[in-house]
Coordinates of C-alpha atoms in Angstrom, one line a residue:
Chain S
S27 CA -0.1 0.0 -0.1
A28 CA 0.9 3.8 -0.1
V29 CA 0.8 6.2 2.6
I30 CA -0.4 9.6 1.3
S31 CA -0.4 12.7 3.5
Q32 CA -2.5 15.5 2.5
K33 CA -2.4 19.1 3.9
P34 CA -4.2 20.9 5.1
S35 CA -7.0 18.8 6.2
R36 CA -9.4 21.6 5.9
D37 CA -9.5 25.3 5.5
I38 CA -12.1 28.2 5.4
C39 CA -10.9 30.7 2.8
Q40 CA -12.2 34.0 1.6
R41 CA -13.5 34.4 -1.8
G42 CA -10.9 35.7 -4.3
T43 CA -8.1 34.0 -2.6
S44 CA -5.9 31.0 -3.5
L45 CA -5.3 27.8 -1.5
T46 CA -2.4 25.3 -2.3
I47 CA -2.9 21.7 -1.3
Q48 CA 0.1 19.5 -0.6
C49 CA 0.1 15.8 -1.3
Q50 CA 3.2 13.6 -0.2
V51 CA 3.6 10.1 -0.8
D52 CA 6.0 7.8 1.1
S53 CA 7.3 6.1 -2.1
Q54 CA 7.9 7.0 -5.7
V55 CA 4.9 6.8 -7.9
T56 CA 4.3 7.4 -11.6
M57 CA 1.2 9.1 -11.6
M58 CA -0.6 11.4 -9.0
F59 CA -4.3 12.4 -9.6
W60 CA -6.4 15.1 -8.1
Y61 CA -10.1 14.6 -7.6
R62 CA -12.7 16.8 -6.5
Q63 CA -15.8 15.9 -4.6
Q64 CA -18.5 18.3 -4.3
P65 CA -20.9 18.3 -1.2
G66 CA -23.0 15.1 -1.5
Q67 CA -21.6 14.2 -4.9
S68 CA -19.2 11.5 -6.5
L69 CA -15.5 12.1 -7.0
T70 CA -14.5 13.8 -10.5
L71 CA -11.0 13.8 -11.7
I72 CA -9.5 17.3 -12.1
A73 CA -6.1 16.3 -13.6
T74 CA -3.4 13.8 -13.7
A75 CA 0.1 15.0 -12.8
N76 CA 3.3 13.2 -13.9
Q77 CA 6.8 14.1 -13.0
G78 CA 8.6 16.2 -15.4
S79 CA 5.7 17.1 -17.5
E80 CA 2.6 19.4 -17.4
A81 CA -0.5 18.0 -15.8
T82 CA -3.2 16.8 -18.2
Y83 CA -6.7 18.3 -17.2
E84 CA -10.0 16.9 -17.8
S85 CA -12.7 18.4 -19.4
G86 CA -14.3 21.4 -17.6
F87 CA -10.8 22.1 -15.4
V88 CA -8.4 24.3 -16.6
I89 CA -4.8 25.2 -15.6
D90 CA -5.4 28.9 -14.8
K91 CA -8.0 27.8 -12.2
F92 CA -6.2 24.5 -10.8
P93 CA -2.6 25.0 -11.5
I94 CA -0.6 21.7 -10.5
S95 CA 3.1 21.1 -9.7
R96 CA 4.9 17.8 -9.9
P97 CA 8.5 18.5 -8.8
N98 CA 9.4 15.0 -8.0
L99 CA 8.1 11.4 -7.8
T100 CA 6.8 11.8 -4.2
F101 CA 5.2 15.2 -4.1
S102 CA 2.6 17.3 -5.8
T103 CA 0.5 20.4 -5.3
L104 CA -2.8 21.6 -6.4
T105 CA -3.8 25.2 -5.9
V106 CA -7.4 26.4 -6.2
S107 CA -7.2 30.0 -7.7
N108 CA -9.5 32.8 -7.3
M109 CA -12.0 31.0 -5.2
S110 CA -15.6 31.2 -5.3
P111 CA -18.2 29.5 -3.0
E112 CA -18.9 27.1 -5.7
D113 CA -15.4 25.8 -5.0
S114 CA -16.3 24.5 -1.7
S115 CA -15.6 20.8 -1.9
I116 CA -13.4 18.1 -0.7
Y117 CA -10.2 17.7 -2.7
L118 CA -8.5 14.3 -3.0
C119 CA -5.1 13.3 -4.0
S120 CA -4.6 9.6 -5.4
V121 CA -1.6 7.6 -6.5
D122 CA -1.4 4.4 -8.9
R123 CA 1.3 2.2 -7.7
Y124 CA 2.6 0.2 -10.7
G125 CA 4.3 -3.0 -9.9
Q126 CA 2.5 -3.3 -6.8
A127 CA -1.2 -3.7 -7.6
V128 CA -1.6 -2.4 -11.2
G129 CA -4.9 -0.6 -11.5
E130 CA -5.2 0.1 -7.7
A131 CA -5.5 3.4 -6.5
F132 CA -4.8 5.0 -2.8
F133 CA -6.1 8.1 -1.6
G134 CA -5.1 10.6 0.7
Q135 CA -7.7 11.6 3.5
G136 CA -8.7 14.9 1.5
T137 CA -8.8 18.5 2.1
R138 CA -12.2 19.9 3.0
L139 CA -12.3 23.5 1.6
T140 CA -15.0 25.9 2.5
V141 CA -15.3 29.2 0.6
V142 CA -17.0 32.2 2.5
Chain Y
A19 CA -16.6 7.3 -22.8
Q20 CA -17.1 5.2 -20.0
T21 CA -19.9 5.5 -17.5
V22 CA -20.6 4.1 -14.1
T23 CA -24.0 4.1 -12.7
Q24 CA -25.3 3.3 -9.1
S25 CA -29.1 3.3 -9.1
Q26 CA -29.5 2.9 -5.2
P27 CA -28.7 6.3 -3.6
E28 CA -29.3 4.9 -0.1
M29 CA -29.6 1.4 1.4
S30 CA -30.3 0.0 4.9
V31 CA -29.3 -3.1 6.4
Q32 CA -29.8 -4.8 9.9
E33 CA -26.7 -5.9 11.4
A34 CA -25.4 -9.5 10.7
E35 CA -27.7 -9.5 7.6
T36 CA -26.7 -9.5 3.8
V37 CA -27.0 -6.6 1.6
T38 CA -26.3 -6.1 -2.3
L39 CA -25.1 -2.7 -3.8
S40 CA -25.9 -2.5 -7.4
C41 CA -23.4 -0.9 -10.1
T42 CA -23.7 -0.9 -13.8
Y43 CA -21.1 0.4 -16.3
D44 CA -20.7 1.1 -19.9
T45 CA -17.5 0.7 -22.0
S46 CA -16.3 -0.4 -25.4
E47 CA -13.1 -1.8 -24.0
S48 CA -12.6 -5.4 -23.2
D49 CA -10.0 -5.2 -20.6
Y50 CA -10.5 -2.9 -17.6
Y51 CA -10.7 -3.0 -13.7
L52 CA -13.7 -2.6 -11.6
F53 CA -13.4 -1.6 -7.8
W54 CA -15.7 -0.8 -4.9
Y55 CA -14.6 1.9 -2.6
K56 CA -15.9 2.8 0.9
Q57 CA -15.9 6.2 2.1
P58 CA -16.6 6.5 5.8
P59 CA -17.3 10.0 7.5
S60 CA -13.5 10.3 7.9
R61 CA -13.5 10.8 4.2
Q62 CA -10.6 8.4 3.6
M63 CA -11.4 6.4 0.5
I64 CA -10.7 2.6 1.3
L65 CA -10.5 0.1 -1.4
V66 CA -12.8 -2.7 -0.5
I67 CA -12.5 -5.1 -3.6
R68 CA -11.1 -5.2 -7.0
Q69 CA -11.9 -7.2 -10.1
E70 CA -9.9 -7.7 -13.4
A71 CA -12.4 -7.9 -16.4
Y72 CA -10.4 -10.8 -17.9
K73 CA -11.1 -13.1 -14.8
Q74 CA -14.1 -14.9 -15.0
Q75 CA -14.0 -16.0 -11.1
N76 CA -15.7 -13.2 -8.9
A77 CA -13.4 -11.5 -6.5
T78 CA -13.9 -12.2 -2.7
E79 CA -12.4 -10.5 0.3
N80 CA -13.7 -11.8 3.5
R81 CA -17.2 -10.6 4.0
F82 CA -17.3 -8.8 0.6
S83 CA -17.8 -10.4 -2.6
V84 CA -18.7 -9.3 -6.2
N85 CA -21.1 -10.6 -8.8
F86 CA -19.3 -9.6 -12.0
Q87 CA -21.5 -10.0 -15.2
K88 CA -19.3 -9.0 -18.0
A89 CA -21.9 -9.3 -20.8
A90 CA -24.6 -7.3 -18.8
K91 CA -21.8 -4.9 -17.7
S92 CA -22.9 -5.4 -14.1
F93 CA -20.9 -5.3 -11.0
S94 CA -22.6 -5.8 -7.6
L95 CA -21.2 -5.8 -4.0
K96 CA -22.5 -8.4 -1.5
I97 CA -21.8 -7.5 1.9
S98 CA -22.3 -10.6 4.2
D99 CA -22.7 -10.6 8.0
S100 CA -23.0 -6.8 8.1
Q101 CA -21.4 -4.8 10.9
L102 CA -21.7 -1.5 12.3
G103 CA -18.4 -0.3 10.8
D104 CA -19.7 -1.1 7.3
A105 CA -21.9 2.0 7.5
A106 CA -20.4 4.3 4.7
M107 CA -20.6 5.6 1.2
Y108 CA -19.8 3.2 -1.2
F109 CA -18.6 4.1 -4.7
C110 CA -18.4 1.7 -7.7
A111 CA -15.4 2.8 -10.0
Y112 CA -14.1 1.6 -13.4
M113 CA -10.5 2.0 -14.8
N114 CA -9.4 1.3 -18.4
Y115 CA -6.5 -1.4 -18.5
G116 CA -3.2 -0.3 -19.9
G117 CA -4.3 3.2 -20.7
A118 CA -2.2 6.3 -21.1
T119 CA -3.6 7.4 -17.7
N120 CA -4.8 5.1 -15.1
K121 CA -7.9 7.4 -13.9
L122 CA -11.0 6.2 -12.1
I123 CA -14.4 6.9 -13.0
F124 CA -16.7 6.9 -10.2
G125 CA -20.5 6.2 -9.9
T126 CA -22.6 8.5 -7.8
G127 CA -22.4 6.4 -4.7
T128 CA -24.6 4.5 -2.4
L129 CA -24.9 5.5 1.3
L130 CA -25.0 2.3 3.3
A131 CA -26.8 2.5 6.7
V132 CA -26.5 -0.5 9.4
Q133 CA -29.4 -0.9 11.9
P134 CA -28.2 -2.4 15.2

């Protein structure tokens, strides 16, 4: 399994500001994923982050709003920019461990973001 | 595009009884993975069980088993001898095998209540 530390666990932010969420994995991983879970909803993939290349964004998500960094094989950040109340969600980091259990994803505990 | 459908927003089961959660999916691929994830109030996504599409045998993990019907594109989860700790949101998820990005596509979830 993989141990994933996500920070902060929760935050309350003013609209118009930005928040950066950090995801640290206890071992090197090829792919890291960022998901959004809106209140009472399912998880939706925001983007896939590979080390050394730009993140790949899903339809409906853009880099200007959700810039992602992936400086090495154990760390990634997601920034939620120019926040509005509609951005209030849980944001989850996930990794896929090739070689361990291909096709199995592990998740961090998520960041609960409230925008006021 | 692949889709995952969970038609039961909420389910309830008596402690020690058996409950089955339904999931259907749509894909044109022949090789893929299917998963059931559990999300308790702590928000931590926990893998319950995993099924490779090329395997005819249904996956089993202790009290959890699946009924995988590939032709019908159905993937139900059976929880036997239900325990209070099984109460959580359950998500069915799909992943392409060997794709460029191993992203998960989630259903909308089923909230399971366990009655003492």
